[in-house]
């Protein structure tokens, strides 16, 4: 359920949505789009049927160009929420419905002052998050796809880049610019 849908649900129940603290956890758009692509490759029945017949799934760059930062996202109107909403930008997801945006990679640090301000003592565990790995991520991205993510997810990247050097992209070697791959550096 998106924040806009939550606001509508609160209205239907006569709850004042604006009186609540509304927090969105924003993910690194490079990792988010790569993970969505990999999830589609294993979960989408059409992609799986194509693979079973010996056809490759769509190339990442082509698939990425077909996604949208709002509306149907990476799916269709009848697609599951994870597929539609997974490609949405922070602007489209949050709209004016969110009071705090925090980065998934720093959620514990960024949520603590918010919770403390609400009088809540947070207790964050040491959960290990699934990481696609920098090499696996870098294999998907080339200059055109990096530029597309940078353009589409500018607000998300602005949130991340305020003090997250791991999103600084550098060239992956001495390769002609049109064939160049990028890697993430810490």
JSON list of C-alpha atoms in Angstrom, two decimals:
[
{"chain": "A", "resi": 1, "resn": "UNK", "atom": "CA", "xyz": [0.00, 0.00, 0.00]},
{"chain": "A", "resi": 2, "resn": "UNK", "atom": "CA", "xyz": [1.45, 3.34, -0.99]},
{"chain": "A", "resi": 3, "resn": "UNK", "atom": "CA", "xyz": [1.27, 6.36, 1.34]},
{"chain": "A", "resi": 4, "resn": "UNK", "atom": "CA", "xyz": [-1.45, 7.85, -0.88]},
{"chain": "A", "resi": 5, "resn": "UNK", "atom": "CA", "xyz": [-3.49, 4.65, -0.53]},
{"chain": "A", "resi": 6, "resn": "UNK", "atom": "CA", "xyz": [-2.86, 4.66, 3.23]},
{"chain": "A", "resi": 7, "resn": "UNK", "atom": "CA", "xyz": [-4.14, 8.25, 3.43]},
{"chain": "A", "resi": 8, "resn": "UNK", "atom": "CA", "xyz": [-7.31, 7.19, 1.62]},
{"chain": "A", "resi": 9, "resn": "UNK", "atom": "CA", "xyz": [-7.76, 4.19, 3.94]},
{"chain": "A", "resi": 10, "resn": "UNK", "atom": "CA", "xyz": [-7.36, 6.43, 7.00]},
{"chain": "A", "resi": 11, "resn": "UNK", "atom": "CA", "xyz": [-9.93, 8.84, 5.56]},
{"chain": "A", "resi": 12, "resn": "UNK", "atom": "CA", "xyz": [-12.41, 6.00, 5.03]},
{"chain": "A", "resi": 13, "resn": "UNK", "atom": "CA", "xyz": [-12.04, 5.07, 8.71]},
{"chain": "A", "resi": 14, "resn": "UNK", "atom": "CA", "xyz": [-12.30, 8.72, 9.80]},
{"chain": "A", "resi": 15, "resn": "UNK", "atom": "CA", "xyz": [-8.72, 8.79, 11.16]},
{"chain": "A", "resi": 16, "resn": "UNK", "atom": "CA", "xyz": [-6.65, 11.95, 10.77]},
{"chain": "A", "resi": 17, "resn": "UNK", "atom": "CA", "xyz": [-3.74, 10.67, 8.67]},
{"chain": "A", "resi": 18, "resn": "UNK", "atom": "CA", "xyz": [-1.89, 13.99, 9.05]},
{"chain": "A", "resi": 19, "resn": "UNK", "atom": "CA", "xyz": [-1.80, 13.59, 12.85]},
{"chain": "A", "resi": 20, "resn": "UNK", "atom": "CA", "xyz": [0.47, 10.55, 12.58]},
{"chain": "A", "resi": 21, "resn": "UNK", "atom": "CA", "xyz": [4.22, 10.49, 12.08]},
{"chain": "A", "resi": 22, "resn": "UNK", "atom": "CA", "xyz": [4.74, 9.04, 8.62]},
{"chain": "A", "resi": 23, "resn": "UNK", "atom": "CA", "xyz": [8.15, 7.57, 7.81]},
{"chain": "A", "resi": 24, "resn": "UNK", "atom": "CA", "xyz": [9.37, 6.25, 4.47]},
{"chain": "A", "resi": 25, "resn": "UNK", "atom": "CA", "xyz": [12.51, 4.16, 4.16]},
{"chain": "A", "resi": 26, "resn": "UNK", "atom": "CA", "xyz": [14.24, 4.98, 0.86]},
{"chain": "A", "resi": 27, "resn": "UNK", "atom": "CA", "xyz": [16.60, 2.51, -0.79]},
{"chain": "A", "resi": 28, "resn": "UNK", "atom": "CA", "xyz": [19.65, 3.11, -2.95]},
{"chain": "A", "resi": 29, "resn": "UNK", "atom": "CA", "xyz": [18.06, 3.32, -6.42]},
{"chain": "A", "resi": 30, "resn": "UNK", "atom": "CA", "xyz": [20.93, 1.46, -8.11]},
{"chain": "A", "resi": 31, "resn": "UNK", "atom": "CA", "xyz": [20.56, -1.52, -5.77]},
{"chain": "A", "resi": 32, "resn": "UNK", "atom": "CA", "xyz": [16.76, -1.24, -5.76]},
{"chain": "A", "resi": 33, "resn": "UNK", "atom": "CA", "xyz": [16.44, -1.47, -9.54]},
{"chain": "A", "resi": 34, "resn": "UNK", "atom": "CA", "xyz": [18.98, -4.28, -9.80]},
{"chain": "A", "resi": 35, "resn": "UNK", "atom": "CA", "xyz": [17.20, -6.28, -7.10]},
{"chain": "A", "resi": 36, "resn": "UNK", "atom": "CA", "xyz": [13.85, -5.71, -8.78]},
{"chain": "A", "resi": 37, "resn": "UNK", "atom": "CA", "xyz": [15.29, -6.96, -12.08]},
{"chain": "A", "resi": 38, "resn": "UNK", "atom": "CA", "xyz": [16.72, -10.09, -10.44]},
{"chain": "A", "resi": 39, "resn": "UNK", "atom": "CA", "xyz": [13.45, -10.72, -8.60]},
{"chain": "A", "resi": 40, "resn": "UNK", "atom": "CA", "xyz": [11.50, -10.49, -11.85]},
{"chain": "A", "resi": 41, "resn": "UNK", "atom": "CA", "xyz": [13.88, -12.95, -13.45]},
{"chain": "A", "resi": 42, "resn": "UNK", "atom": "CA", "xyz": [12.97, -15.58, -10.86]},
{"chain": "A", "resi": 43, "resn": "UNK", "atom": "CA", "xyz": [9.35, -14.66, -10.10]},
{"chain": "A", "resi": 44, "resn": "UNK", "atom": "CA", "xyz": [7.75, -13.46, -13.34]},
{"chain": "A", "resi": 45, "resn": "UNK", "atom": "CA", "xyz": [6.00, -16.37, -15.09]},
{"chain": "A", "resi": 46, "resn": "UNK", "atom": "CA", "xyz": [6.64, -14.98, -18.58]},
{"chain": "A", "resi": 47, "resn": "UNK", "atom": "CA", "xyz": [10.34, -14.47, -17.90]},
{"chain": "A", "resi": 48, "resn": "UNK", "atom": "CA", "xyz": [10.58, -17.97, -16.40]},
{"chain": "A", "resi": 49, "resn": "UNK", "atom": "CA", "xyz": [8.78, -19.51, -19.40]},
{"chain": "A", "resi": 50, "resn": "UNK", "atom": "CA", "xyz": [11.13, -17.72, -21.78]},
{"chain": "A", "resi": 51, "resn": "UNK", "atom": "CA", "xyz": [14.12, -18.98, -19.81]},
{"chain": "A", "resi": 52, "resn": "UNK", "atom": "CA", "xyz": [12.69, -22.52, -19.82]},
{"chain": "A", "resi": 53, "resn": "UNK", "atom": "CA", "xyz": [12.41, -22.31, -23.61]},
{"chain": "A", "resi": 54, "resn": "UNK", "atom": "CA", "xyz": [16.04, -21.22, -23.89]},
{"chain": "A", "resi": 55, "resn": "UNK", "atom": "CA", "xyz": [15.50, -17.49, -24.31]},
{"chain": "A", "resi": 56, "resn": "UNK", "atom": "CA", "xyz": [17.33, -14.99, -22.16]},
{"chain": "A", "resi": 57, "resn": "UNK", "atom": "CA", "xyz": [15.39, -12.50, -20.06]},
{"chain": "A", "resi": 58, "resn": "UNK", "atom": "CA", "xyz": [15.38, -8.93, -21.37]},
{"chain": "A", "resi": 59, "resn": "UNK", "atom": "CA", "xyz": [18.72, -7.21, -21.01]},
{"chain": "A", "resi": 60, "resn": "UNK", "atom": "CA", "xyz": [18.87, -4.97, -17.95]},
{"chain": "A", "resi": 61, "resn": "UNK", "atom": "CA", "xyz": [19.33, -1.74, -19.94]},
{"chain": "A", "resi": 62, "resn": "UNK", "atom": "CA", "xyz": [16.31, -2.46, -22.12]},
{"chain": "A", "resi": 63, "resn": "UNK", "atom": "CA", "xyz": [14.18, -3.49, -19.15]},
{"chain": "A", "resi": 64, "resn": "UNK", "atom": "CA", "xyz": [15.26, -0.40, -17.18]},
{"chain": "A", "resi": 65, "resn": "UNK", "atom": "CA", "xyz": [14.22, 1.92, -20.03]},
{"chain": "A", "resi": 66, "resn": "UNK", "atom": "CA", "xyz": [10.75, 0.34, -19.94]},
{"chain": "A", "resi": 67, "resn": "UNK", "atom": "CA", "xyz": [10.19, 1.00, -16.24]},
{"chain": "A", "resi": 68, "resn": "UNK", "atom": "CA", "xyz": [8.47, 4.08, -14.84]},
{"chain": "A", "resi": 69, "resn": "UNK", "atom": "CA", "xyz": [9.07, 6.01, -11.62]},
{"chain": "A", "resi": 70, "resn": "UNK", "atom": "CA", "xyz": [5.33, 6.12, -10.92]},
{"chain": "A", "resi": 71, "resn": "UNK", "atom": "CA", "xyz": [2.11, 4.56, -12.19]},
{"chain": "A", "resi": 72, "resn": "UNK", "atom": "CA", "xyz": [2.75, 1.00, -13.30]},
{"chain": "A", "resi": 73, "resn": "UNK", "atom": "CA", "xyz": [6.43, 1.15, -12.26]},
{"chain": "A", "resi": 74, "resn": "UNK", "atom": "CA", "xyz": [8.00, -2.09, -13.48]},
{"chain": "A", "resi": 75, "resn": "UNK", "atom": "CA", "xyz": [4.73, -3.86, -14.20]},
{"chain": "A", "resi": 76, "resn": "UNK", "atom": "CA", "xyz": [1.19, -3.45, -15.33]},
{"chain": "A", "resi": 77, "resn": "UNK", "atom": "CA", "xyz": [-1.95, -2.23, -13.63]},
{"chain": "A", "resi": 78, "resn": "UNK", "atom": "CA", "xyz": [-2.74, -5.76, -12.42]},
{"chain": "A", "resi": 79, "resn": "UNK", "atom": "CA", "xyz": [0.84, -6.52, -11.31]},
{"chain": "A", "resi": 80, "resn": "UNK", "atom": "CA", "xyz": [1.59, -7.23, -7.66]},
{"chain": "A", "resi": 81, "resn": "UNK", "atom": "CA", "xyz": [2.47, -4.18, -5.55]},
{"chain": "A", "resi": 82, "resn": "UNK", "atom": "CA", "xyz": [6.15, -5.13, -5.19]},
{"chain": "A", "resi": 83, "resn": "UNK", "atom": "CA", "xyz": [6.50, -5.00, -8.97]},
{"chain": "A", "resi": 84, "resn": "UNK", "atom": "CA", "xyz": [4.58, -1.76, -9.50]},
{"chain": "A", "resi": 85, "resn": "UNK", "atom": "CA", "xyz": [5.86, 0.16, -6.49]},
{"chain": "A", "resi": 86, "resn": "UNK", "atom": "CA", "xyz": [9.40, -1.25, -6.60]},
{"chain": "A", "resi": 87, "resn": "UNK", "atom": "CA", "xyz": [10.42, 1.10, -9.39]},
{"chain": "A", "resi": 88, "resn": "UNK", "atom": "CA", "xyz": [8.76, 4.23, -7.99]},
{"chain": "A", "resi": 89, "resn": "UNK", "atom": "CA", "xyz": [10.92, 7.22, -7.13]},
{"chain": "A", "resi": 90, "resn": "UNK", "atom": "CA", "xyz": [10.94, 8.75, -3.66]},
{"chain": "A", "resi": 91, "resn": "UNK", "atom": "CA", "xyz": [8.96, 11.73, -4.98]},
{"chain": "A", "resi": 92, "resn": "UNK", "atom": "CA", "xyz": [6.24, 9.51, -6.46]},
{"chain": "A", "resi": 93, "resn": "UNK", "atom": "CA", "xyz": [6.09, 7.20, -3.45]},
{"chain": "A", "resi": 94, "resn": "UNK", "atom": "CA", "xyz": [6.10, 9.85, -0.73]},
{"chain": "A", "resi": 95, "resn": "UNK", "atom": "CA", "xyz": [4.33, 12.75, -2.37]},
{"chain": "A", "resi": 96, "resn": "UNK", "atom": "CA", "xyz": [3.26, 15.08, 0.41]},
{"chain": "A", "resi": 97, "resn": "UNK", "atom": "CA", "xyz": [2.15, 12.18, 2.62]},
{"chain": "A", "resi": 98, "resn": "UNK", "atom": "CA", "xyz": [5.45, 11.53, 4.44]},
{"chain": "A", "resi": 99, "resn": "UNK", "atom": "CA", "xyz": [6.94, 13.46, 7.36]},
{"chain": "A", "resi": 100, "resn": "UNK", "atom": "CA", "xyz": [10.38, 11.76, 7.45]},
{"chain": "A", "resi": 101, "resn": "UNK", "atom": "CA", "xyz": [12.46, 10.03, 4.80]},
{"chain": "A", "resi": 102, "resn": "UNK", "atom": "CA", "xyz": [15.32, 7.83, 5.99]},
{"chain": "A", "resi": 103, "resn": "UNK", "atom": "CA", "xyz": [17.87, 5.83, 4.06]},
{"chain": "A", "resi": 104, "resn": "UNK", "atom": "CA", "xyz": [17.57, 2.06, 4.36]},
{"chain": "A", "resi": 105, "resn": "UNK", "atom": "CA", "xyz": [21.34, 1.73, 4.75]},
{"chain": "A", "resi": 106, "resn": "UNK", "atom": "CA", "xyz": [21.31, 4.07, 7.79]},
{"chain": "A", "resi": 107, "resn": "UNK", "atom": "CA", "xyz": [17.80, 3.37, 9.08]},
{"chain": "A", "resi": 108, "resn": "UNK", "atom": "CA", "xyz": [18.77, 2.66, 12.70]},
{"chain": "A", "resi": 109, "resn": "UNK", "atom": "CA", "xyz": [20.83, 5.85, 13.01]},
{"chain": "A", "resi": 110, "resn": "UNK", "atom": "CA", "xyz": [18.24, 8.02, 11.28]},
{"chain": "A", "resi": 111, "resn": "UNK", "atom": "CA", "xyz": [15.18, 6.52, 13.00]},
{"chain": "A", "resi": 112, "resn": "UNK", "atom": "CA", "xyz": [16.59, 6.82, 16.52]},
{"chain": "A", "resi": 113, "resn": "UNK", "atom": "CA", "xyz": [16.18, 10.63, 16.81]},
{"chain": "A", "resi": 114, "resn": "UNK", "atom": "CA", "xyz": [12.71, 10.42, 15.25]},
{"chain": "A", "resi": 115, "resn": "UNK", "atom": "CA", "xyz": [11.63, 7.74, 17.71]},
{"chain": "A", "resi": 116, "resn": "UNK", "atom": "CA", "xyz": [13.25, 9.58, 20.61]},
{"chain": "A", "resi": 117, "resn": "UNK", "atom": "CA", "xyz": [11.30, 12.71, 19.63]},
{"chain": "A", "resi": 118, "resn": "UNK", "atom": "CA", "xyz": [8.12, 10.62, 19.86]},
{"chain": "A", "resi": 119, "resn": "UNK", "atom": "CA", "xyz": [9.11, 9.27, 23.28]},
{"chain": "A", "resi": 120, "resn": "UNK", "atom": "CA", "xyz": [9.79, 5.79, 21.93]},
{"chain": "A", "resi": 121, "resn": "UNK", "atom": "CA", "xyz": [12.93, 3.87, 22.89]},
{"chain": "A", "resi": 122, "resn": "UNK", "atom": "CA", "xyz": [13.89, 2.01, 19.72]},
{"chain": "A", "resi": 123, "resn": "UNK", "atom": "CA", "xyz": [15.47, -1.42, 19.95]},
{"chain": "A", "resi": 124, "resn": "UNK", "atom": "CA", "xyz": [17.15, -2.27, 16.68]},
{"chain": "A", "resi": 125, "resn": "UNK", "atom": "CA", "xyz": [18.61, -5.73, 16.26]},
{"chain": "A", "resi": 126, "resn": "UNK", "atom": "CA", "xyz": [21.59, -6.79, 14.26]},
{"chain": "A", "resi": 127, "resn": "UNK", "atom": "CA", "xyz": [19.72, -8.06, 11.25]},
{"chain": "A", "resi": 128, "resn": "UNK", "atom": "CA", "xyz": [21.85, -9.03, 8.31]},
{"chain": "A", "resi": 129, "resn": "UNK", "atom": "CA", "xyz": [20.46, -7.53, 5.13]},
{"chain": "A", "resi": 130, "resn": "UNK", "atom": "CA", "xyz": [20.64, -9.30, 1.80]},
{"chain": "A", "resi": 131, "resn": "UNK", "atom": "CA", "xyz": [23.22, -7.54, -0.35]},
{"chain": "A", "resi": 132, "resn": "UNK", "atom": "CA", "xyz": [23.44, -8.18, -4.06]},
{"chain": "A", "resi": 133, "resn": "UNK", "atom": "CA", "xyz": [27.13, -7.44, -3.90]},
{"chain": "A", "resi": 134, "resn": "UNK", "atom": "CA", "xyz": [28.96, -4.68, -5.68]},
{"chain": "A", "resi": 135, "resn": "UNK", "atom": "CA", "xyz": [30.27, -6.90, -8.46]},
{"chain": "A", "resi": 136, "resn": "UNK", "atom": "CA", "xyz": [26.85, -8.33, -9.25]},
{"chain": "A", "resi": 137, "resn": "UNK", "atom": "CA", "xyz": [25.41, -4.81, -9.30]},
{"chain": "A", "resi": 138, "resn": "UNK", "atom": "CA", "xyz": [28.19, -3.44, -11.45]},
{"chain": "A", "resi": 139, "resn": "UNK", "atom": "CA", "xyz": [27.72, -6.18, -14.06]},
{"chain": "A", "resi": 140, "resn": "UNK", "atom": "CA", "xyz": [24.27, -4.77, -14.83]},
{"chain": "A", "resi": 141, "resn": "UNK", "atom": "CA", "xyz": [25.13, -1.11, -15.17]},
{"chain": "A", "resi": 142, "resn": "UNK", "atom": "CA", "xyz": [26.77, 0.67, -18.06]},
{"chain": "A", "resi": 143, "resn": "UNK", "atom": "CA", "xyz": [27.01, 4.41, -18.71]},
{"chain": "A", "resi": 144, "resn": "UNK", "atom": "CA", "xyz": [23.53, 4.70, -20.26]},
{"chain": "A", "resi": 145, "resn": "UNK", "atom": "CA", "xyz": [21.78, 2.84, -17.44]},
{"chain": "A", "resi": 146, "resn": "UNK", "atom": "CA", "xyz": [23.72, 4.81, -14.79]},
{"chain": "A", "resi": 147, "resn": "UNK", "atom": "CA", "xyz": [22.69, 8.04, -16.47]},
{"chain": "A", "resi": 148, "resn": "UNK", "atom": "CA", "xyz": [19.07, 6.91, -16.64]},
{"chain": "A", "resi": 149, "resn": "UNK", "atom": "CA", "xyz": [18.97, 6.04, -12.92]},
{"chain": "A", "resi": 150, "resn": "UNK", "atom": "CA", "xyz": [20.74, 9.30, -12.07]},
{"chain": "A", "resi": 151, "resn": "UNK", "atom": "CA", "xyz": [18.14, 11.26, -14.07]},
{"chain": "A", "resi": 152, "resn": "UNK", "atom": "CA", "xyz": [15.03, 9.39, -12.91]},
{"chain": "A", "resi": 153, "resn": "UNK", "atom": "CA", "xyz": [15.96, 9.04, -9.25]},
{"chain": "A", "resi": 154, "resn": "UNK", "atom": "CA", "xyz": [17.57, 12.42, -8.61]},
{"chain": "A", "resi": 155, "resn": "UNK", "atom": "CA", "xyz": [15.63, 12.99, -5.35]},
{"chain": "A", "resi": 156, "resn": "UNK", "atom": "CA", "xyz": [16.52, 9.53, -4.06]},
{"chain": "A", "resi": 157, "resn": "UNK", "atom": "CA", "xyz": [20.19, 10.05, -4.90]},
{"chain": "A", "resi": 158, "resn": "UNK", "atom": "CA", "xyz": [20.20, 13.51, -3.34]},
{"chain": "A", "resi": 159, "resn": "UNK", "atom": "CA", "xyz": [19.00, 11.93, -0.10]},
{"chain": "A", "resi": 160, "resn": "UNK", "atom": "CA", "xyz": [21.69, 9.25, -0.29]},
{"chain": "A", "resi": 161, "resn": "UNK", "atom": "CA", "xyz": [24.58, 11.38, -1.47]},
{"chain": "A", "resi": 162, "resn": "UNK", "atom": "CA", "xyz": [24.40, 13.89, 1.33]},
{"chain": "A", "resi": 163, "resn": "UNK", "atom": "CA", "xyz": [26.97, 11.76, 3.15]},
{"chain": "A", "resi": 164, "resn": "UNK", "atom": "CA", "xyz": [27.10, 8.40, 1.38]},
{"chain": "A", "resi": 165, "resn": "UNK", "atom": "CA", "xyz": [30.28, 8.09, -0.67]},
{"chain": "A", "resi": 166, "resn": "UNK", "atom": "CA", "xyz": [29.41, 4.52, -1.67]},
{"chain": "A", "resi": 167, "resn": "UNK", "atom": "CA", "xyz": [27.21, 5.92, -4.44]},
{"chain": "A", "resi": 168, "resn": "UNK", "atom": "CA", "xyz": [30.11, 7.64, -6.17]},
{"chain": "A", "resi": 169, "resn": "UNK", "atom": "CA", "xyz": [30.55, 5.79, -9.44]},
{"chain": "A", "resi": 170, "resn": "UNK", "atom": "CA", "xyz": [33.94, 5.36, -11.05]},
{"chain": "A", "resi": 171, "resn": "UNK", "atom": "CA", "xyz": [34.86, 3.74, -14.31]},
{"chain": "A", "resi": 172, "resn": "UNK", "atom": "CA", "xyz": [35.51, 0.02, -14.21]},
{"chain": "A", "resi": 173, "resn": "UNK", "atom": "CA", "xyz": [38.72, -0.02, -16.21]},
{"chain": "A", "resi": 174, "resn": "UNK", "atom": "CA", "xyz": [40.32, 1.03, -19.44]},
{"chain": "A", "resi": 175, "resn": "UNK", "atom": "CA", "xyz": [37.42, 0.26, -21.72]},
{"chain": "A", "resi": 176, "resn": "UNK", "atom": "CA", "xyz": [35.99, 2.46, -24.48]},
{"chain": "A", "resi": 177, "resn": "UNK", "atom": "CA", "xyz": [33.38, 4.81, -23.00]},
{"chain": "A", "resi": 178, "resn": "UNK", "atom": "CA", "xyz": [30.47, 3.22, -24.89]},
{"chain": "A", "resi": 179, "resn": "UNK", "atom": "CA", "xyz": [31.36, -0.22, -23.47]},
{"chain": "A", "resi": 180, "resn": "UNK", "atom": "CA", "xyz": [32.38, 0.96, -20.04]},
{"chain": "A", "resi": 181, "resn": "UNK", "atom": "CA", "xyz": [31.00, -0.68, -16.91]},
{"chain": "A", "resi": 182, "resn": "UNK", "atom": "CA", "xyz": [30.78, 1.06, -13.58]},
{"chain": "A", "resi": 183, "resn": "UNK", "atom": "CA", "xyz": [31.51, -0.15, -10.10]},
{"chain": "A", "resi": 184, "resn": "UNK", "atom": "CA", "xyz": [30.59, 1.16, -6.72]},
{"chain": "A", "resi": 185, "resn": "UNK", "atom": "CA", "xyz": [33.32, 2.31, -4.38]},
{"chain": "A", "resi": 186, "resn": "UNK", "atom": "CA", "xyz": [33.19, 2.66, -0.63]}
]
